[in-house]
Amino acid sequence: MYSAGNPWGGTMEIANGGETTEDERSRNLTTEWDRASISHQYQNHGHLDETQQSWLLGPPEDKKKNKYVDLGCVVCSRKLLKWIMWLFLGAFFIIALPIIIAKSVPKHKHHSPPPDQYSVALHKALMFFNAQKSGRLPKNNGIPWRGDSGLQDGSTLTDVSGGLVGGYYDAGDNVKYHFPMSFAMTMLSWSVIEYEAKYRAIGEYDHVRDLIKWGTDYLLLTFNNTATKIDKIYCQVGGGIPNATTPNDYYCWERPEGMDYPRPVQTAVSGPDLAGEMAAAFAAASIVFRDNNAYSSKLIKGATTVFAFARDFGRRTTYSRGNPYIEYNYNSTGYYDEYMWGSAWLYYATGNTSYISLATNPGIPRNAKAFLMVPNLSVLSWDNKLPAAMLLLTRLRIFLNPGYPYEDMLQMYQNVTGLTMCSYLQRFHVFNWTQGGLIELNHGQGQPLQYDVNAAFLASLFADYLNASAIPGWNCGPTFISTDVLRQFATSQIEYILGANPLNMSYVVGYSNKYPKHVHHRAASTPYDKNKYSCTGGWKWRDTPNPNPNTIVGAMVGGPDKFDRFQDLRANYSYTEPTMAGNAGLVAALVSLTSSGGYGIDKNTIFSAVPPLYPVSPPPPPPWKP
């Protein structure tokens, strides 16, 4: 029934379980219609039931209203802003605060990881060159038993201001042979160009540069380096006729500081071999010293001058021919390998395409017998540069791929380089091996180690070339060989030299606890005291069974025989004499194998002077004739 007082119908009473007066019912009714009162009751007495909610015209209001903060460019919830601030504060305590505390607390100096065995041996091998220095020695030379010497060398020459003072003594005698000295400087420079990061990592970069400069400074004195055309090169200081009984560097046993006999200077008026090697040394060193523009330019000028001498058609006889002062020890057997070697280095140093054109001229490898695969020609030495020259030119093909007109010859060089590497592997039976694991690259003759370290360097370097270009290996006939196999060969030879041999002896003096103590070396075997020993008076130091009084650290001796036997006898130079060329190869091999400074080569520095290569279009085919 419709009620005026109740438009929806039904009673307006709310049962409360007891009697209520009229006034109370009136107040209750008024309150029920008062939204504010209902809201107030809701806030203070909890949730309304569904019936009570249905009386309201809208949904109940939230317990709390969201509040916002105007940040200017954005408006965000105050609640969200608080969360963000708490997150930043938490991050500060979790991340930033520990870092600040760690930075402020004094800490102990962290040492670098210990160097591997190759780095340890490399430090020592470089010291050998300090012991071989001639001339006025720097105060930081580091060899307490060596002093100034050879200060009168070349003093009678009228065209050399100050004489031929400086350079290096070659081996255990006091002779300065410029041919193997140049080769040693080229090898050191090559190793620095390829592995500069490693030298820096072990702290030897400045040292090895100083050693190279000591050699190239001296070699620049041996000809007129201010001229563009020369007619002679001084090729040796000291020495003598073998088996002579007059005082000379072979007959006398005197320290360099005590030399009192004549030291003749040998002159070469022809010598493409000597001049080609000197050009290689200067050109390679110019890349090492690229940060010294004046000196680098001087080296390049010297390289171009001596190479022009080497290419002079009227001077193409070997520098040693007919000279008994040279032939006995460093007789050269040819010069076309030096043509290839020197022109390759000159191309890298100058970017002049005439040099790469010469290096890839078919007449050069033909005269050098590069493609005949004669085993002896795959052995790198001071006399034979073929395997090194072809590897150096293979580098050009692998990384720059210049294409025509060089491609055909470069491809042949790479093929022969691969076969050379195959010949080093025992499975192919090209060379004999000792039972202890040393390859006999000189067919069991004396002083074998100088050849083995060179082969180890070439193998390790070729593996790095392939790895740097993501090539996993190469083929030896039908057999695929991985680069790891080549690295194992290089490692096996160096480890044999460092002591992994049947005698458990290191052939590098000062490395490990067992090494030769009777090195064939005049300065190391003669006491460094105030006594003056005459030419023959020094023989007692040569012949004494006692160990050398001075340890020539880092010297790699000649090495064992083909039966892995070694005689630690000073008088037997075949076993115990070190050489410049041998130690240069040892240094190169060691730096290529060390893990200090990371792995791999510097691909680009050697090409710094090489201009962009745009392949030349091949000539058109001859016209068709019916």
Tab-separated table of N, CA and C in Angstrom, residues 35-181:
chain	number	residue	atom	x	y	z
A	35	ARG	N	22.773	11.504	4.181
A	35	ARG	CA	23.928	10.790	3.587
A	35	ARG	C	25.189	10.989	4.418
A	36	ALA	N	25.376	12.183	4.877
A	36	ALA	CA	26.572	12.428	5.663
A	36	ALA	C	26.572	11.563	6.901
A	37	SER	N	25.305	11.440	7.521
A	37	SER	CA	25.219	10.612	8.703
A	37	SER	C	25.489	9.159	8.362
A	38	ILE	N	24.949	8.721	7.221
A	38	ILE	CA	25.192	7.336	6.823
A	38	ILE	C	26.670	7.097	6.586
A	39	SER	N	27.302	8.081	5.899
A	39	SER	CA	28.741	7.955	5.656
A	39	SER	C	29.511	7.907	6.956
A	40	HIS	N	29.050	8.773	7.905
A	40	HIS	CA	29.742	8.806	9.191
A	40	HIS	C	29.601	7.484	9.910
A	41	GLN	N	28.391	6.920	9.842
A	41	GLN	CA	28.191	5.637	10.490
A	41	GLN	C	29.033	4.558	9.810
A	42	TYR	N	29.141	4.661	8.479
A	42	TYR	CA	29.913	3.656	7.730
A	42	TYR	C	31.378	3.684	8.139
A	43	GLN	N	31.875	4.931	8.317
A	43	GLN	CA	33.290	5.058	8.660
A	43	GLN	C	33.546	4.583	10.082
A	44	ASN	N	32.562	4.755	10.971
A	44	ASN	CA	32.823	4.452	12.370
A	44	ASN	C	32.315	3.092	12.800
A	45	HIS	N	31.422	2.502	12.008
A	45	HIS	CA	30.831	1.259	12.462
A	45	HIS	C	31.017	0.119	11.480
A	46	GLY	N	31.876	0.316	10.464
A	46	GLY	CA	32.165	-0.796	9.563
A	46	GLY	C	31.336	-0.743	8.311
A	47	HIS	N	31.329	-1.864	7.580
A	47	HIS	CA	30.651	-1.939	6.289
A	47	HIS	C	29.129	-2.016	6.472
A	48	LEU	N	28.396	-1.459	5.502
A	48	LEU	CA	26.933	-1.607	5.465
A	48	LEU	C	26.607	-2.924	4.811
A	49	ASP	N	25.439	-3.477	5.215
A	49	ASP	CA	25.026	-4.686	4.523
A	49	ASP	C	24.458	-4.337	3.166
A	50	GLU	N	24.129	-5.344	2.366
A	50	GLU	CA	23.687	-5.114	0.990
A	50	GLU	C	22.408	-4.291	0.944
A	51	THR	N	21.517	-4.537	1.883
A	51	THR	CA	20.246	-3.788	1.902
A	51	THR	C	20.493	-2.326	2.139
A	52	GLN	N	21.364	-2.033	3.139
A	52	GLN	CA	21.660	-0.636	3.433
A	52	GLN	C	22.355	0.038	2.250
A	53	GLN	N	23.270	-0.730	1.581
A	53	GLN	CA	23.947	-0.120	0.437
A	53	GLN	C	22.959	0.189	-0.676
A	54	SER	N	21.958	-0.653	-0.795
A	54	SER	CA	20.987	-0.442	-1.877
A	54	SER	C	20.150	0.809	-1.678
A	55	TRP	N	20.087	1.314	-0.449
A	55	TRP	CA	19.338	2.541	-0.205
A	55	TRP	C	20.061	3.764	-0.762
A	56	LEU	N	21.403	3.657	-0.923
A	56	LEU	CA	22.172	4.833	-1.356
A	56	LEU	C	22.051	5.027	-2.845
A	57	LEU	N	22.211	6.214	-3.290
A	57	LEU	CA	22.079	6.540	-4.716
A	57	LEU	C	23.329	6.200	-5.500
A	58	GLY	N	24.447	5.949	-4.829
A	58	GLY	CA	25.701	5.630	-5.525
A	58	GLY	C	26.534	4.689	-4.691
A	59	PRO	N	27.668	4.203	-5.252
A	59	PRO	CA	28.538	3.286	-4.494
A	59	PRO	C	29.189	4.001	-3.337
A	60	PRO	N	29.592	3.246	-2.350
A	60	PRO	CA	30.258	3.888	-1.194
A	60	PRO	C	31.584	4.507	-1.599
A	61	GLU	N	31.938	5.626	-0.965
A	61	GLU	CA	33.206	6.283	-1.246
A	61	GLU	C	34.374	5.463	-0.720
A	62	ASP	N	35.625	5.654	-1.380
A	62	ASP	CA	36.819	4.950	-0.907
A	62	ASP	C	37.151	5.358	0.502
A	63	LYS	N	37.915	4.421	1.095
A	63	LYS	CA	38.321	4.697	2.470
A	63	LYS	C	39.171	5.946	2.531
A	64	LYS	N	40.138	6.088	1.566
A	64	LYS	CA	40.984	7.270	1.490
A	64	LYS	C	41.080	7.691	0.054
A	65	LYS	N	41.152	8.939	-0.180
A	65	LYS	CA	41.321	9.445	-1.533
A	65	LYS	C	42.803	9.435	-1.915
A	66	ASN	N	43.066	9.095	-3.219
A	66	ASN	CA	44.446	9.184	-3.713
A	66	ASN	C	44.862	10.640	-3.779
A	67	LYS	N	46.108	10.890	-3.380
A	67	LYS	CA	46.652	12.231	-3.433
A	67	LYS	C	47.787	12.278	-4.447
A	68	TYR	N	47.918	13.355	-5.146
A	68	TYR	CA	48.882	13.478	-6.239
A	68	TYR	C	49.819	14.642	-5.993
A	69	VAL	N	50.996	14.520	-6.624
A	69	VAL	CA	52.021	15.561	-6.499
A	69	VAL	C	52.354	16.057	-7.892
A	70	ASP	N	52.317	17.354	-8.066
A	70	ASP	CA	52.651	17.962	-9.361
A	70	ASP	C	54.155	18.270	-9.393
A	71	LEU	N	54.856	17.521	-10.260
A	71	LEU	CA	56.303	17.707	-10.359
A	71	LEU	C	56.679	18.654	-11.488
A	72	GLY	N	55.713	19.322	-12.031
A	72	GLY	CA	56.000	20.273	-13.116
A	72	GLY	C	55.757	19.648	-14.470
A	73	CYS	N	56.657	18.690	-14.867
A	73	CYS	CA	56.527	18.065	-16.182
A	73	CYS	C	55.661	16.819	-16.125
A	74	VAL	N	55.387	16.325	-14.903
A	74	VAL	CA	54.579	15.137	-14.761
A	74	VAL	C	53.885	15.180	-13.409
A	75	VAL	N	52.687	14.563	-13.355
A	75	VAL	CA	51.934	14.461	-12.106
A	75	VAL	C	51.900	12.995	-11.715
A	76	CYS	N	52.323	12.699	-10.522
A	76	CYS	CA	52.349	11.300	-10.101
A	76	CYS	C	51.745	11.162	-8.722
A	77	SER	N	51.357	9.943	-8.443
A	77	SER	CA	50.762	9.634	-7.153
A	77	SER	C	51.789	9.825	-6.056
A	78	ARG	N	51.281	10.412	-4.937
A	78	ARG	CA	52.204	10.586	-3.807
A	78	ARG	C	52.677	9.237	-3.273
A	79	LYS	N	51.798	8.258	-3.339
A	79	LYS	CA	52.170	6.924	-2.881
A	79	LYS	C	53.278	6.332	-3.751
A	80	LEU	N	53.127	6.519	-5.087
A	80	LEU	CA	54.155	6.027	-6.006
A	80	LEU	C	55.475	6.758	-5.789
A	81	LEU	N	55.378	8.060	-5.557
A	81	LEU	CA	56.590	8.846	-5.319
A	81	LEU	C	57.325	8.358	-4.075
A	82	LYS	N	56.559	8.014	-3.047
A	82	LYS	CA	57.201	7.485	-1.845
A	82	LYS	C	57.911	6.171	-2.130
A	83	TRP	N	57.261	5.305	-2.921
A	83	TRP	CA	57.892	4.028	-3.264
A	83	TRP	C	59.196	4.237	-4.024
A	84	ILE	N	59.186	5.176	-4.962
A	84	ILE	CA	60.384	5.459	-5.752
A	84	ILE	C	61.512	5.960	-4.855
A	85	MET	N	61.163	6.845	-3.933
A	85	MET	CA	62.183	7.384	-3.028
A	85	MET	C	62.769	6.278	-2.152
A	86	TRP	N	61.891	5.362	-1.679
A	86	TRP	CA	62.396	4.255	-0.867
A	86	TRP	C	63.311	3.332	-1.677
A	87	LEU	N	62.945	3.133	-2.953
A	87	LEU	CA	63.775	2.288	-3.813
A	87	LEU	C	65.161	2.895	-4.012
A	88	PHE	N	65.188	4.212	-4.263
A	88	PHE	CA	66.478	4.883	-4.432
A	88	PHE	C	67.301	4.812	-3.150
A	89	LEU	N	66.642	4.984	-2.028
A	89	LEU	CA	67.359	4.925	-0.766
A	89	LEU	C	67.904	3.514	-0.518
A	90	GLY	N	67.074	2.515	-0.856
A	90	GLY	CA	67.551	1.144	-0.703
A	90	GLY	C	68.719	0.821	-1.611
A	91	ALA	N	68.634	1.317	-2.862
A	91	ALA	CA	69.731	1.092	-3.804
A	91	ALA	C	71.017	1.742	-3.319
A	92	PHE	N	70.878	2.918	-2.711
A	92	PHE	CA	72.058	3.602	-2.198
A	92	PHE	C	72.759	2.751	-1.137
A	93	PHE	N	71.956	2.195	-0.203
A	93	PHE	CA	72.560	1.413	0.870
A	93	PHE	C	73.093	0.064	0.375
A	94	ILE	N	72.447	-0.475	-0.653
A	94	ILE	CA	72.852	-1.803	-1.133
A	94	ILE	C	74.029	-1.732	-2.095
A	95	ILE	N	74.040	-0.699	-2.951
A	95	ILE	CA	75.051	-0.635	-4.016
A	95	ILE	C	76.087	0.452	-3.762
A	96	ALA	N	75.625	1.684	-3.645
A	96	ALA	CA	76.559	2.818	-3.603
A	96	ALA	C	77.374	2.850	-2.314
A	97	LEU	N	76.717	2.617	-1.187
A	97	LEU	CA	77.425	2.729	0.087
A	97	LEU	C	78.577	1.741	0.202
A	98	PRO	N	78.394	0.460	-0.164
A	98	PRO	CA	79.559	-0.451	-0.114
A	98	PRO	C	80.707	-0.019	-1.012
A	99	ILE	N	80.366	0.553	-2.166
A	99	ILE	CA	81.431	1.010	-3.066
A	99	ILE	C	82.209	2.156	-2.441
A	100	ILE	N	81.468	3.090	-1.838
A	100	ILE	CA	82.131	4.230	-1.190
A	100	ILE	C	83.030	3.745	-0.058
A	101	ILE	N	82.525	2.784	0.714
A	101	ILE	CA	83.328	2.264	1.829
A	101	ILE	C	84.563	1.548	1.300
A	102	ALA	N	84.371	0.750	0.214
A	102	ALA	CA	85.507	0.004	-0.346
A	102	ALA	C	86.572	0.942	-0.878
A	103	LYS	N	86.129	2.058	-1.482
A	103	LYS	CA	87.092	3.018	-2.020
A	103	LYS	C	87.852	3.744	-0.926
A	104	SER	N	87.187	3.960	0.202
A	104	SER	CA	87.811	4.749	1.271
A	104	SER	C	88.707	3.925	2.185
A	105	VAL	N	88.490	2.596	2.181
A	105	VAL	CA	89.291	1.743	3.067
A	105	VAL	C	90.629	1.435	2.388
A	106	PRO	N	91.764	1.601	3.053
A	106	PRO	CA	93.064	1.247	2.465
A	106	PRO	C	93.087	-0.214	2.062
A	107	LYS	N	93.625	-0.470	0.874
A	107	LYS	CA	93.626	-1.848	0.380
A	107	LYS	C	95.030	-2.256	-0.028
A	108	HIS	N	95.248	-3.538	-0.048
A	108	HIS	CA	96.532	-4.079	-0.445
A	108	HIS	C	96.669	-4.031	-1.953
A	109	LYS	N	97.863	-3.850	-2.444
A	109	LYS	CA	98.128	-3.807	-3.880
A	109	LYS	C	97.960	-5.208	-4.475
A	110	HIS	N	97.138	-5.274	-5.522
A	110	HIS	CA	96.923	-6.549	-6.186
A	110	HIS	C	98.014	-6.777	-7.218
A	111	HIS	N	98.639	-7.909	-7.175
A	111	HIS	CA	99.713	-8.227	-8.096
A	111	HIS	C	99.157	-8.893	-9.344
A	112	SER	N	99.809	-8.664	-10.473
A	112	SER	CA	99.417	-9.293	-11.721
A	112	SER	C	99.680	-10.789	-11.630
A	113	PRO	N	98.952	-11.568	-12.437
A	113	PRO	CA	99.212	-13.014	-12.429
A	113	PRO	C	100.669	-13.289	-12.780
A	114	PRO	N	101.239	-14.328	-12.227
A	114	PRO	CA	102.647	-14.623	-12.526
A	114	PRO	C	102.825	-14.902	-14.010
A	115	PRO	N	103.944	-14.502	-14.597
A	115	PRO	CA	104.166	-14.747	-16.027
A	115	PRO	C	104.334	-16.228	-16.302
A	116	ASP	N	104.000	-16.642	-17.521
A	116	ASP	CA	104.190	-18.040	-17.867
A	116	ASP	C	105.669	-18.294	-18.143
A	117	GLN	N	106.005	-19.561	-18.378
A	117	GLN	CA	107.414	-19.936	-18.524
A	117	GLN	C	108.054	-19.245	-19.725
A	118	TYR	N	107.272	-18.964	-20.761
A	118	TYR	CA	107.847	-18.337	-21.944
A	118	TYR	C	108.218	-16.878	-21.669
A	119	SER	N	107.416	-16.198	-20.877
A	119	SER	CA	107.755	-14.817	-20.523
A	119	SER	C	109.004	-14.763	-19.654
A	120	VAL	N	109.121	-15.711	-18.723
A	120	VAL	CA	110.311	-15.771	-17.872
A	120	VAL	C	111.554	-15.980	-18.729
A	121	ALA	N	111.474	-16.930	-19.670
A	121	ALA	CA	112.612	-17.186	-20.552
A	121	ALA	C	112.890	-15.997	-21.466
A	122	LEU	N	111.840	-15.305	-21.881
A	122	LEU	CA	112.012	-14.149	-22.779
A	122	LEU	C	112.772	-13.022	-22.091
A	123	HIS	N	112.441	-12.750	-20.839
A	123	HIS	CA	113.191	-11.733	-20.087
A	123	HIS	C	114.689	-12.042	-20.121
A	124	LYS	N	115.010	-13.296	-19.953
A	124	LYS	CA	116.418	-13.688	-19.912
A	124	LYS	C	117.046	-13.640	-21.302
A	125	ALA	N	116.328	-14.108	-22.307
A	125	ALA	CA	116.879	-14.155	-23.660
A	125	ALA	C	117.230	-12.763	-24.171
A	126	LEU	N	116.466	-11.768	-23.786
A	126	LEU	CA	116.766	-10.397	-24.213
A	126	LEU	C	118.037	-9.871	-23.545
A	127	MET	N	118.328	-10.338	-22.339
A	127	MET	CA	119.521	-9.866	-21.645
A	127	MET	C	120.807	-10.299	-22.354
A	128	PHE	N	120.723	-11.368	-23.141
A	128	PHE	CA	121.902	-11.793	-23.892
A	128	PHE	C	122.422	-10.669	-24.786
A	129	PHE	N	121.519	-9.910	-25.377
A	129	PHE	CA	121.937	-8.834	-26.271
A	129	PHE	C	122.655	-7.725	-25.498
A	130	ASN	N	122.259	-7.493	-24.266
A	130	ASN	CA	122.994	-6.523	-23.439
A	130	ASN	C	124.427	-6.972	-23.218
A	131	ALA	N	124.606	-8.281	-23.061
A	131	ALA	CA	125.947	-8.811	-22.825
A	131	ALA	C	126.809	-8.768	-24.081
A	132	GLN	N	126.187	-8.649	-25.250
A	132	GLN	CA	126.931	-8.663	-26.511
A	132	GLN	C	127.256	-7.267	-27.031
A	133	LYS	N	126.864	-6.239	-26.334
A	133	LYS	CA	127.055	-4.877	-26.841
A	133	LYS	C	128.529	-4.497	-26.903
A	134	SER	N	128.857	-3.790	-27.966
A	134	SER	CA	130.188	-3.210	-28.145
A	134	SER	C	130.053	-1.698	-28.097
A	135	GLY	N	131.157	-1.011	-27.779
A	135	GLY	CA	131.136	0.451	-27.725
A	135	GLY	C	131.021	0.962	-26.305
A	136	ARG	N	130.528	2.181	-26.190
A	136	ARG	CA	130.341	2.800	-24.868
A	136	ARG	C	128.976	2.379	-24.335
A	137	LEU	N	128.982	1.627	-23.256
A	137	LEU	CA	127.756	1.035	-22.753
A	137	LEU	C	126.951	2.029	-21.927
A	138	PRO	N	125.623	1.979	-22.033
A	138	PRO	CA	124.791	2.844	-21.181
A	138	PRO	C	124.862	2.385	-19.735
A	139	LYS	N	124.575	3.296	-18.834
A	139	LYS	CA	124.669	2.981	-17.406
A	139	LYS	C	123.656	1.917	-16.982
A	140	ASN	N	122.552	1.828	-17.696
A	140	ASN	CA	121.513	0.863	-17.330
A	140	ASN	C	121.631	-0.433	-18.118
A	141	ASN	N	122.833	-0.757	-18.588
A	141	ASN	CA	122.991	-1.947	-19.421
A	141	ASN	C	122.697	-3.237	-18.659
A	142	GLY	N	122.934	-3.228	-17.363
A	142	GLY	CA	122.506	-4.357	-16.531
A	142	GLY	C	123.422	-5.559	-16.519
A	143	ILE	N	124.611	-5.466	-17.110
A	143	ILE	CA	125.566	-6.580	-17.098
A	143	ILE	C	126.809	-6.102	-16.350
A	144	PRO	N	126.944	-6.421	-15.077
A	144	PRO	CA	128.021	-5.842	-14.264
A	144	PRO	C	129.415	-6.259	-14.706
A	145	TRP	N	129.556	-7.367	-15.425
A	145	TRP	CA	130.873	-7.834	-15.839
A	145	TRP	C	131.234	-7.404	-17.260
A	146	ARG	N	130.481	-6.461	-17.808
A	146	ARG	CA	130.816	-5.904	-19.115
A	146	ARG	C	131.093	-4.405	-18.976
A	147	GLY	N	132.056	-3.922	-19.796
A	147	GLY	CA	132.391	-2.506	-19.806
A	147	GLY	C	132.558	-2.008	-21.226
A	148	ASP	N	133.015	-0.773	-21.376
A	148	ASP	CA	133.235	-0.191	-22.705
A	148	ASP	C	134.307	-0.994	-23.442
A	149	SER	N	134.112	-1.144	-24.742
A	149	SER	CA	135.077	-1.919	-25.527
A	149	SER	C	134.947	-1.549	-27.001
A	150	GLY	N	135.956	-1.927	-27.761
A	150	GLY	CA	135.923	-1.677	-29.203
A	150	GLY	C	135.891	-0.212	-29.560
A	151	LEU	N	136.451	0.639	-28.731
A	151	LEU	CA	136.363	2.081	-28.972
A	151	LEU	C	137.281	2.543	-30.100
A	152	GLN	N	138.182	1.683	-30.547
A	152	GLN	CA	139.066	2.028	-31.663
A	152	GLN	C	138.652	1.338	-32.965
A	153	ASP	N	137.517	0.651	-32.946
A	153	ASP	CA	137.075	-0.031	-34.156
A	153	ASP	C	136.855	0.972	-35.285
A	154	GLY	N	137.488	0.711	-36.426
A	154	GLY	CA	137.307	1.567	-37.597
A	154	GLY	C	137.899	2.950	-37.469
A	155	SER	N	138.777	3.145	-36.508
A	155	SER	CA	139.312	4.498	-36.283
A	155	SER	C	140.230	4.968	-37.403
A	156	THR	N	140.739	4.040	-38.202
A	156	THR	CA	141.630	4.425	-39.302
A	156	THR	C	140.864	4.770	-40.575
A	157	LEU	N	139.557	4.580	-40.578
A	157	LEU	CA	138.767	4.898	-41.773
A	157	LEU	C	138.614	6.407	-41.900
A	158	THR	N	138.860	6.905	-43.092
A	158	THR	CA	138.816	8.359	-43.296
A	158	THR	C	137.421	8.870	-43.619
A	159	ASP	N	136.514	7.984	-44.014
A	159	ASP	CA	135.180	8.429	-44.433
A	159	ASP	C	134.104	8.145	-43.392
A	160	VAL	N	134.508	7.680	-42.210
A	160	VAL	CA	133.538	7.408	-41.146
A	160	VAL	C	133.938	8.204	-39.916
A	161	SER	N	133.190	9.231	-39.621
A	161	SER	CA	133.506	10.077	-38.475
A	161	SER	C	133.287	9.299	-37.182
A	162	GLY	N	134.326	9.170	-36.362
A	162	GLY	CA	134.227	8.465	-35.090
A	162	GLY	C	134.434	6.980	-35.202
A	163	GLY	N	134.649	6.464	-36.419
A	163	GLY	CA	134.902	5.036	-36.589
A	163	GLY	C	133.632	4.197	-36.522
A	164	LEU	N	133.823	2.906	-36.410
A	164	LEU	CA	132.715	1.953	-36.341
A	164	LEU	C	132.560	1.460	-34.907
A	165	VAL	N	132.190	2.364	-34.036
A	165	VAL	CA	132.036	2.067	-32.613
A	165	VAL	C	130.576	1.749	-32.323
A	166	GLY	N	130.367	0.623	-31.644
A	166	GLY	CA	129.001	0.234	-31.305
A	166	GLY	C	128.674	-1.133	-31.860
A	167	GLY	N	127.387	-1.402	-31.994
A	167	GLY	CA	126.954	-2.682	-32.528
A	167	GLY	C	127.066	-3.811	-31.522
A	168	TYR	N	127.114	-5.030	-32.055
A	168	TYR	CA	127.129	-6.229	-31.210
A	168	TYR	C	128.235	-7.183	-31.642
A	169	TYR	N	128.842	-7.834	-30.650
A	169	TYR	CA	129.705	-8.975	-30.937
A	169	TYR	C	128.799	-10.151	-31.281
A	170	ASP	N	129.238	-10.935	-32.234
A	170	ASP	CA	128.341	-11.941	-32.791
A	170	ASP	C	128.076	-13.109	-31.852
A	171	ALA	N	129.133	-13.643	-31.245
A	171	ALA	CA	128.979	-14.900	-30.508
A	171	ALA	C	129.938	-14.905	-29.322
A	172	GLY	N	130.690	-16.013	-29.183
A	172	GLY	CA	131.640	-16.110	-28.086
A	172	GLY	C	132.962	-15.452	-28.378
A	173	ASP	N	133.132	-15.011	-29.623
A	173	ASP	CA	134.343	-14.264	-29.975
A	173	ASP	C	134.023	-12.776	-29.931
A	174	ASN	N	134.956	-11.967	-30.422
A	174	ASN	CA	134.773	-10.520	-30.360
A	174	ASN	C	134.632	-9.896	-31.751
A	175	VAL	N	134.087	-10.653	-32.703
A	175	VAL	CA	133.935	-10.177	-34.073
A	175	VAL	C	132.551	-9.576	-34.257
A	176	LYS	N	132.469	-8.502	-35.039
A	176	LYS	CA	131.192	-7.908	-35.409
A	176	LYS	C	130.913	-8.261	-36.873
A	177	TYR	N	130.047	-9.261	-37.066
A	177	TYR	CA	129.637	-9.688	-38.410
A	177	TYR	C	128.341	-8.956	-38.768
A	178	HIS	N	128.383	-8.126	-39.777
A	178	HIS	CA	127.238	-7.266	-40.060
A	178	HIS	C	126.096	-8.010	-40.741
A	179	PHE	N	126.395	-9.112	-41.415
A	179	PHE	CA	125.346	-9.869	-42.090
A	179	PHE	C	124.400	-10.540	-41.082
A	180	PRO	N	124.890	-11.386	-40.187
A	180	PRO	CA	123.972	-11.960	-39.198
A	180	PRO	C	123.455	-10.937	-38.195
A	181	MET	N	124.216	-9.862	-37.945
A	181	MET	CA	123.722	-8.815	-37.061
A	181	MET	C	122.474	-8.168	-37.655
